[in-house]
Short mmCIF file of C-alpha atoms and ligand atoms in Angstrom, two decimals:
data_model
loop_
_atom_site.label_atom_id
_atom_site.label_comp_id
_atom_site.label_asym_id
_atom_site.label_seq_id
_atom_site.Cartn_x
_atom_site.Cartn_y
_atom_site.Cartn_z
CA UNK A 23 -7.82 6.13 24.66
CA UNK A 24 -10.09 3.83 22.75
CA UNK A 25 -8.70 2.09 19.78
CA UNK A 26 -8.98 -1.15 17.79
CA UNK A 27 -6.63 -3.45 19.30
CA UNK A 28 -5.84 -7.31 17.98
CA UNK A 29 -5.71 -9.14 21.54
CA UNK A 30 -4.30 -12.08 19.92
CA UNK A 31 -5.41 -14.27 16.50
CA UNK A 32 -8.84 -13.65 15.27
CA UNK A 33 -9.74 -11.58 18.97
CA UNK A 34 -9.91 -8.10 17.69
CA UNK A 35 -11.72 -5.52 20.67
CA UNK A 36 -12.46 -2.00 20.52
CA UNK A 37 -11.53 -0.95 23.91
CA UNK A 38 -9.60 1.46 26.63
CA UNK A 39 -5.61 1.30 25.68
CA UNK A 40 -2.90 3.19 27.81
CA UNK A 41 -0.49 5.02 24.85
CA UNK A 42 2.54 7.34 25.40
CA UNK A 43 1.55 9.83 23.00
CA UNK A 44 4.74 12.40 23.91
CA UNK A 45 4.74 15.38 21.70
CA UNK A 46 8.48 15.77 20.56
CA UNK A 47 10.07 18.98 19.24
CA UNK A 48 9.70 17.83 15.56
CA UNK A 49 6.72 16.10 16.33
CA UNK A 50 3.09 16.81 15.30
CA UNK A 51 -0.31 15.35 16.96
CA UNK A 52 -2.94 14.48 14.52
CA UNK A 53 -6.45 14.06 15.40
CA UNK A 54 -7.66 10.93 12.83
CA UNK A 55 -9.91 11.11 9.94
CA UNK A 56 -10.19 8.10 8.27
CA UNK A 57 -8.01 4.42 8.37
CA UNK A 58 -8.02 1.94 5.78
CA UNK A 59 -8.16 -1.81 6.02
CA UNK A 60 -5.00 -3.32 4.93
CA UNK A 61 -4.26 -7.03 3.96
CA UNK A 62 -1.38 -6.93 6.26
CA UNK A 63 -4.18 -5.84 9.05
CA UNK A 64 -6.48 -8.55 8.07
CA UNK A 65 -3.35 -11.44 8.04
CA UNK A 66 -1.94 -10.14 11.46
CA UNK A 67 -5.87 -10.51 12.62
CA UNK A 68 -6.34 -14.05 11.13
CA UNK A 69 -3.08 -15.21 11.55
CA UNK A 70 -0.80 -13.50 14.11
CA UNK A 71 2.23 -13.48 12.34
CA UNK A 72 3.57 -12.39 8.65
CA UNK A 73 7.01 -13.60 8.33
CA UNK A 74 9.39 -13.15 10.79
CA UNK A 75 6.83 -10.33 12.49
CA UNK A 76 4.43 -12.21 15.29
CA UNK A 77 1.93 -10.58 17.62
CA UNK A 78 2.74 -11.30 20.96
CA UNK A 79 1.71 -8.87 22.52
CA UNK A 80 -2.09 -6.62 22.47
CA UNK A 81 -1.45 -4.05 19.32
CA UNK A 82 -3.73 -1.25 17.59
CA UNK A 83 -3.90 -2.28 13.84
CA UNK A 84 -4.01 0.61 10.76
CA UNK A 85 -1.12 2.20 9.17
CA UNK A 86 -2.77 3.88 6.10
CA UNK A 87 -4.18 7.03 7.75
CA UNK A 88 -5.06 10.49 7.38
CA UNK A 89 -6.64 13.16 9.69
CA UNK A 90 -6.11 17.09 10.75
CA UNK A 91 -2.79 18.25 12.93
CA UNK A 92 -4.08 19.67 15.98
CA UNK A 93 -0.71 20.42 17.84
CA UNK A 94 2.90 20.93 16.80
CA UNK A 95 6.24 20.52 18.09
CA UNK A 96 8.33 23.85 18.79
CA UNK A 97 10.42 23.16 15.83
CA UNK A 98 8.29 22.15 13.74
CA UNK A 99 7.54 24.94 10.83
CA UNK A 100 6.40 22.83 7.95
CA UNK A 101 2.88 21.86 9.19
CA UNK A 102 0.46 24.14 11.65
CA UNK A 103 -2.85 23.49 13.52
CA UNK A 104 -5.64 22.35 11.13
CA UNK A 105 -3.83 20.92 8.49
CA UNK A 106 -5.49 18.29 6.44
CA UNK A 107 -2.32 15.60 6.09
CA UNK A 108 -1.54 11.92 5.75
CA UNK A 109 1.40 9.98 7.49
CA UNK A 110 3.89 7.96 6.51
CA UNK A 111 3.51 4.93 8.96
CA UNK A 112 7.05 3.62 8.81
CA UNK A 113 9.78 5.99 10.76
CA UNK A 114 13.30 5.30 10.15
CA UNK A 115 16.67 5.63 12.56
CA UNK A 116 17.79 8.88 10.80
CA UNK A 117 21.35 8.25 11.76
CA UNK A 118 20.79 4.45 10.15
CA UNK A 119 23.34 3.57 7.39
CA UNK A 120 20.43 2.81 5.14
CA UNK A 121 19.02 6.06 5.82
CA UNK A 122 21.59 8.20 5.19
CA UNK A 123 21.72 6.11 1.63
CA UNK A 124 18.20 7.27 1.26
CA UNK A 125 17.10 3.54 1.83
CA UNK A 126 15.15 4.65 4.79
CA UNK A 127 12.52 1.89 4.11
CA UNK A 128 15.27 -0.74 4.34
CA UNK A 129 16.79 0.31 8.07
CA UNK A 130 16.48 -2.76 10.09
CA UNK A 131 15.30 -0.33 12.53
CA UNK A 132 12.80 0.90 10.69
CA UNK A 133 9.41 1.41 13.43
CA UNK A 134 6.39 0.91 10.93
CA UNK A 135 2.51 1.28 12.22
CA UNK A 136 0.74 -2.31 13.17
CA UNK A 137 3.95 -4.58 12.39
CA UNK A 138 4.93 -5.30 15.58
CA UNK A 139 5.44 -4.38 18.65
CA UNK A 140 4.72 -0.82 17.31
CA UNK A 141 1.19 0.11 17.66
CA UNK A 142 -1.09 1.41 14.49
CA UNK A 143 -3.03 4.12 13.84
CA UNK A 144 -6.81 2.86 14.68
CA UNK A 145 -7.41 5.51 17.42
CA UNK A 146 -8.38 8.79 17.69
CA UNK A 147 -5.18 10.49 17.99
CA UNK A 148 -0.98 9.53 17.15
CA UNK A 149 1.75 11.76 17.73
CA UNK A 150 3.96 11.80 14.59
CA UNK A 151 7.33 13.08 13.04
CA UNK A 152 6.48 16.19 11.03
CA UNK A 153 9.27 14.93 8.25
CA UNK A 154 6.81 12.11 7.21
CA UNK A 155 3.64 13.74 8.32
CA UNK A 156 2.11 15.29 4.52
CA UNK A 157 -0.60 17.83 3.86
CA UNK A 158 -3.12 17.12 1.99
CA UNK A 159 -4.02 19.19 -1.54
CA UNK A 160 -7.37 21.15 -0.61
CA UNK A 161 -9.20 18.81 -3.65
CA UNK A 162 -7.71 15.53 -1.91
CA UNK A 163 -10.13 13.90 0.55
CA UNK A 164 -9.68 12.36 3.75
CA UNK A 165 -10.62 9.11 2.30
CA UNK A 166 -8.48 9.94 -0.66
CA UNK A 167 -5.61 10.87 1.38
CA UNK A 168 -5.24 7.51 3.55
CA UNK A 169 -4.96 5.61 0.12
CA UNK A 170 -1.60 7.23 -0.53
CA UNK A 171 0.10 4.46 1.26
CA UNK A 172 -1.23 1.60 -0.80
CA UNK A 173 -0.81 3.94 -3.81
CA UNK A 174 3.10 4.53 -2.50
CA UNK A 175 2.62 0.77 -2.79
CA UNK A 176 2.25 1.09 -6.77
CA UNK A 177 4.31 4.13 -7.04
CA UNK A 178 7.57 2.79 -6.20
CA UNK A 179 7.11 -0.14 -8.26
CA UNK A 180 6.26 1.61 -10.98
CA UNK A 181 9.65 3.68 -10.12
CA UNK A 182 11.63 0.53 -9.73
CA UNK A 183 10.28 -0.33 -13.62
CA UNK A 184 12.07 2.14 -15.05
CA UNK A 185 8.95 3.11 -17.29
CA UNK A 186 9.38 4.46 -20.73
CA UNK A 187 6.74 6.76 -22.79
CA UNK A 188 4.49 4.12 -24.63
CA UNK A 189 5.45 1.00 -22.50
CA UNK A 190 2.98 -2.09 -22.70
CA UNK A 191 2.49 -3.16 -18.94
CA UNK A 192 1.18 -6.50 -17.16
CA UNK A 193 -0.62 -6.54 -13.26
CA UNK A 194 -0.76 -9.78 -11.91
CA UNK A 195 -3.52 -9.38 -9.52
CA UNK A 196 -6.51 -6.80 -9.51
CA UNK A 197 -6.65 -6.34 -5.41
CA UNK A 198 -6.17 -2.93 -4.17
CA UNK A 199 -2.39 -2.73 -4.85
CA UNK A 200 -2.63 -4.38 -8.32
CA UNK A 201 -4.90 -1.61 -9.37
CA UNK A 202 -3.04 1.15 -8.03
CA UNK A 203 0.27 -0.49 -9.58
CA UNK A 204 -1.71 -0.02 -12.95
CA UNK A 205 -2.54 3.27 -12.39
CA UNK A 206 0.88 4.24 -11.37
CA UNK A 207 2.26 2.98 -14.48
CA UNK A 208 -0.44 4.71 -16.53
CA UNK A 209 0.83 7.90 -14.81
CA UNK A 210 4.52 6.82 -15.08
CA UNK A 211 4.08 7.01 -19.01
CA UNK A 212 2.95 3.40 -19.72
CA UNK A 213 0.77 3.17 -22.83
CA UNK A 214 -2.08 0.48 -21.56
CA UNK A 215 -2.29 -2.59 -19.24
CA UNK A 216 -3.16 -5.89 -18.77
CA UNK A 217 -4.57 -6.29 -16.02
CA UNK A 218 -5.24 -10.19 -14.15
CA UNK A 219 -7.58 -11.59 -11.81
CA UNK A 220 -10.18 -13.94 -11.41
CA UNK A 221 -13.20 -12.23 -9.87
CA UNK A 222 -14.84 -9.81 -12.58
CA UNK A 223 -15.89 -7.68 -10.50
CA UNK A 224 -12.93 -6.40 -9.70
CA UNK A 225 -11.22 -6.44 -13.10
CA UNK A 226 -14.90 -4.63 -14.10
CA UNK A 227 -13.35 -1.95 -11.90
CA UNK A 228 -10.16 -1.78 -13.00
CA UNK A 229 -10.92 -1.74 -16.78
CA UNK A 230 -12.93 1.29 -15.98
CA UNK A 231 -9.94 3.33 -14.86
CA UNK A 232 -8.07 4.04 -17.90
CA UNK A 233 -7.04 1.98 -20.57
CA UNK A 234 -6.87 -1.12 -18.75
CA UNK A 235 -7.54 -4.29 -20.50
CA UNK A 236 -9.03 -7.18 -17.87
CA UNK A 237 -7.53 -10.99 -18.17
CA UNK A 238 -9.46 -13.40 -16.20
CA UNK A 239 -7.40 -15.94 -16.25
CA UNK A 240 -9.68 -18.51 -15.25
CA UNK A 241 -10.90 -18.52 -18.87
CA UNK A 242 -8.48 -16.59 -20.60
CA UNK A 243 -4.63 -16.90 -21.98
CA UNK A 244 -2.55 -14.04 -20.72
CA UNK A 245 0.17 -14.95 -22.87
CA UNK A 246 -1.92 -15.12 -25.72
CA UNK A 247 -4.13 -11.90 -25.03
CA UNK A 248 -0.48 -10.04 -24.54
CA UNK A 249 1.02 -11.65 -27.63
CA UNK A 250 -1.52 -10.72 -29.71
CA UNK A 251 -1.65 -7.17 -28.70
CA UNK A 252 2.56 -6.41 -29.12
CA UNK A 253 3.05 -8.75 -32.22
CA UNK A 254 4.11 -11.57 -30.35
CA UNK A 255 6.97 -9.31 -28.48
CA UNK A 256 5.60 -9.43 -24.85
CA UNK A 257 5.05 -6.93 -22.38
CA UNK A 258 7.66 -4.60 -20.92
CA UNK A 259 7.49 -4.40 -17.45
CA UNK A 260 5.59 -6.93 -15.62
CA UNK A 261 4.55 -6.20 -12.02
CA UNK A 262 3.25 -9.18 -9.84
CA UNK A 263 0.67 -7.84 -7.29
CA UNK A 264 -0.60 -11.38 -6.25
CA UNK A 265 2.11 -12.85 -5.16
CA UNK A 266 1.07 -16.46 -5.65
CA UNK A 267 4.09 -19.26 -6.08
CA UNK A 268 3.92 -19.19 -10.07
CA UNK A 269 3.80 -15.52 -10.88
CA UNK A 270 7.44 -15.40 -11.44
CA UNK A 271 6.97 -17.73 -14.21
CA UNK A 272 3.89 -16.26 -15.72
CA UNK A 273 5.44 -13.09 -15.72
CA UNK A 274 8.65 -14.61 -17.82
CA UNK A 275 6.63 -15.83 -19.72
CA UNK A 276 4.53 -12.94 -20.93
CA UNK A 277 7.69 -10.40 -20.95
CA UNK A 278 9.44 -8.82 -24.16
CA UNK A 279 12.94 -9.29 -24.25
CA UNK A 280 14.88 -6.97 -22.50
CA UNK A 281 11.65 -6.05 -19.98
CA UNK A 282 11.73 -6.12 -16.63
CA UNK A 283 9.57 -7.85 -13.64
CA UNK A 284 8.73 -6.20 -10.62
CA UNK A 285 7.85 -8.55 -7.49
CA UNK A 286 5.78 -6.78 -5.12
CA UNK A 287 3.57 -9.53 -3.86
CA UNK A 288 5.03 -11.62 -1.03
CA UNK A 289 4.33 -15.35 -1.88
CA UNK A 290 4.51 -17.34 1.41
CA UNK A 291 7.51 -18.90 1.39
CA UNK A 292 10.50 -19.57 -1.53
CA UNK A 293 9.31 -19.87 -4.79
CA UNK A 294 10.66 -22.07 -7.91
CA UNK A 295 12.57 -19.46 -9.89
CA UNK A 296 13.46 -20.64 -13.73
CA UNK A 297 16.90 -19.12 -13.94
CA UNK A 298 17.01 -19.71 -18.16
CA UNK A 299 13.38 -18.37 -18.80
CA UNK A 300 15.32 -15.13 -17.45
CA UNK A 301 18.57 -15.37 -18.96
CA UNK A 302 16.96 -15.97 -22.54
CA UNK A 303 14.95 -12.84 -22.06
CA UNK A 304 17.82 -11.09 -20.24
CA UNK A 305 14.50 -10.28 -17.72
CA UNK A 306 15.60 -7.54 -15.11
CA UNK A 307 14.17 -8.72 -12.17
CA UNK A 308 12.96 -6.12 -9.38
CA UNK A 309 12.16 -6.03 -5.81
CA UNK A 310 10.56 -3.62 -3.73
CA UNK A 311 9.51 -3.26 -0.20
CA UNK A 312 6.97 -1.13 0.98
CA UNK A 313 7.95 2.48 -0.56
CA UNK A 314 10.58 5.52 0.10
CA UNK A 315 10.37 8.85 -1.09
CA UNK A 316 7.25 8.79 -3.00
CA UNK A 317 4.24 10.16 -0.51
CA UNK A 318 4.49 13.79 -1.84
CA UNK A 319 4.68 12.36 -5.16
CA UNK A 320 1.65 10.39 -4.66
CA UNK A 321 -0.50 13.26 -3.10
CA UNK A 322 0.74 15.59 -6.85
CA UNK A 323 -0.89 12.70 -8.87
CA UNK A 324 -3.89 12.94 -6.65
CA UNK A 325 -3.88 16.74 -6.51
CA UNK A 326 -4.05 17.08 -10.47
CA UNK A 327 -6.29 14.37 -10.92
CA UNK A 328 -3.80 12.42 -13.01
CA UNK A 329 -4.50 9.24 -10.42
CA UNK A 330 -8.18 8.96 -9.51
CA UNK A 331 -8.25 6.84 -6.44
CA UNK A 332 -11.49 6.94 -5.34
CA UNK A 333 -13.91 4.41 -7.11
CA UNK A 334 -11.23 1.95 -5.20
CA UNK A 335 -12.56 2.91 -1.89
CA UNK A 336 -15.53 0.73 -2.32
CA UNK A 337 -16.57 0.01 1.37
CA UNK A 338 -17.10 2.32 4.29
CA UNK A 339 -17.60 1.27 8.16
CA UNK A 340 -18.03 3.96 11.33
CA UNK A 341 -15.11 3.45 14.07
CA UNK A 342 -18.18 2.12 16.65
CA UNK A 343 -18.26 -0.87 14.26
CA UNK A 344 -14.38 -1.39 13.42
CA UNK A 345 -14.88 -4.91 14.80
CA UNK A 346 -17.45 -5.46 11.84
CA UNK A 347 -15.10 -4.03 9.22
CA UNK A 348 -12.44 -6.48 9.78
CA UNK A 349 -14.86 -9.22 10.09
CA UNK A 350 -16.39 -8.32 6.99
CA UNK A 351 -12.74 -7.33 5.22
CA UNK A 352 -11.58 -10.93 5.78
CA UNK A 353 -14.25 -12.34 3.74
CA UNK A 354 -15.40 -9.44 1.40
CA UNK A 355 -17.62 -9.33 -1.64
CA UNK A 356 -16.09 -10.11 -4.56
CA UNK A 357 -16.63 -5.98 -6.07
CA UNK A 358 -15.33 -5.16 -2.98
CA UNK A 359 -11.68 -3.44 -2.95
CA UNK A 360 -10.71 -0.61 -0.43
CA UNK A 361 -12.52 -0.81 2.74
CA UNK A 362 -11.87 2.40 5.66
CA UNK A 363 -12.95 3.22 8.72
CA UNK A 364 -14.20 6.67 9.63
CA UNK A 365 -13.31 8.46 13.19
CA UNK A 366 -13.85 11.88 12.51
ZN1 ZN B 20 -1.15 -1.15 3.63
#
């Protein structure tokens, strides 16, 4: 079948790719809709590796998908032909101790699209368990519905924060999961948020989501902007969506006593971590990776309108020209924030 495969760093080719796509009793085969760009596509593209995960071999990028099930395992009863659904890209040993903890996103085994050797989603058709296979509410779009992974993204950090009604909330970082972290904690009960960047364009965006308050800090004081606003207390929760080697500190410093900082950006390599800005604060510190248990969750929030994710979808390419997406993707305009690929 013809998908977008990354031949090695920086050689991406649309082209003929021989796939086992074996439909298994609890299996369903979805025809795809619509893929969005991730930054872990564009890094794997540009650099080969994240981490401990290299390319070594050809692999189809994508992993936030959604599309219409056009076959179905014979056990399957949850899903039928035609279904509008999204996918869960990252399929678990279900016999895995971390499974059967309901850590399913932390099995070592875990098989998750475009990290690999496992091939993504960027082709016209993937076979898929039914169990993380979701449909999609009839007001949710196609576009809509392959943001729920990024938004899972947001969603389990936002989960992690232990929110409370009326929180004050900081985003470090106003890329595609720094927004959606902000509007997860809008919908998790938080009051308003700070959000930080330093292109306007995208804070423009992100201040016109809710009430989101944009820091550039290129010419603004976090700190300051966040002291003024709680009485010089801080901020309660604290999520760092950039990822960059001093957002631990800058989130210490901006926190209330007693709040709590969620790391979701992955900074390159260890970071300097002030053990006593912590302890004063008694910060609880939070980690997350990736997301479990949240995609129905997600697609309720997008259902009832209560998370609006589609001024975030801010580029769109045809699959003819999903060379040209990543190209552009890896050096995008400043406004831009989501960018997808169509196939159906
Ligand atoms: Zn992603």
């Amino acid at each position: 079948m013809n998908a977008l495969v990354l031949e090695r760093t920086k050689v991406l080719a649309l082209r003929d790719i021989e796939l086992a796509e074996t439909l298994g009793r609890n299996d369903v085969r979805v025809r795809i809709h619509t893929v969005g760009v991730c930054g872990s596509d564009i890094h794997y593209y540009q650099h080969g590796a994240i981490g401990p995960f290299v390319v070594r071999a050809p692999m189809v990028l994508g992993h936030e998908a959604a599309g219409t099930v056009v076959e179905t395992g014979a056990d399957v009863t949850s899903l039928k032909v035609g279904d509008r659904v999204c996918m869960e890209p990252g399929i678990p040993d279900p016999n895995s101790r971390a499974t059967r903890l309901g850590l399913y996103n932390l099995d070592p085994a875990v098989r998750f699209w475009a990290t690999p050797p496992v091939h993504g989603c960027l082709r016209p058709t993937v076979v898929h368990p039914a169990a993380f296979t979701f449909r999609l509410p009839d007001n949710v779009s196609f576009a809509e519905g392959a943001m729920v992974e990024p938004l899972a993204v947001g969603m389990h950090a936002a989960s992690k924060a232990r929110i409370r009604p009326g929180d004050t909330a900081v985003v470090l970082g106003a890329g595609p999961i720094g927004i959606v972290t902000a509007l997860s904690a809008l919908a998790g009960g938080c009051s308003r948020v700070f959000i930080t960047d330093v292109q306007p364009p995208k804070l423009a965006l992100a201040a016109s989501l809710g009430p989101i308050t944009p820091v550039d800090v290129r010419i603004e004081n976090l700190g300051a902007i966040v002291g003024a606003a709680t009485e010089g207390w801080g901020a309660d929760v604290v999520f760092d969506a950039a990822g960059y080697p001093a957002a631990l500190s800058a989130a210490l410093e901006t926190l209330c006593p007693g709040g709590c900082v969620v790391m979701i950006g992955m900074p390159g390599g260890p970071v300097p971590f002030d053990v006593v800005a912590a302890q004063v604060k008694e910060a609880r510190i939070e980690t997350i990776f990736r997301y479990a248990h949240v995609f129905p969750r997600a697609l309720a929030l997008m259902g009832s309108r209560r998370i609006d994710v589609r001024p975030l979808v801010t580029d769109r390419y045809g699959f003819a020209d999903a060379v040209a997406a990543f190209d552009y993707a890896s050096k995008p305009k400043p406004a831009s924030v989501k960018v997808q690929i169509e196939l159906g």
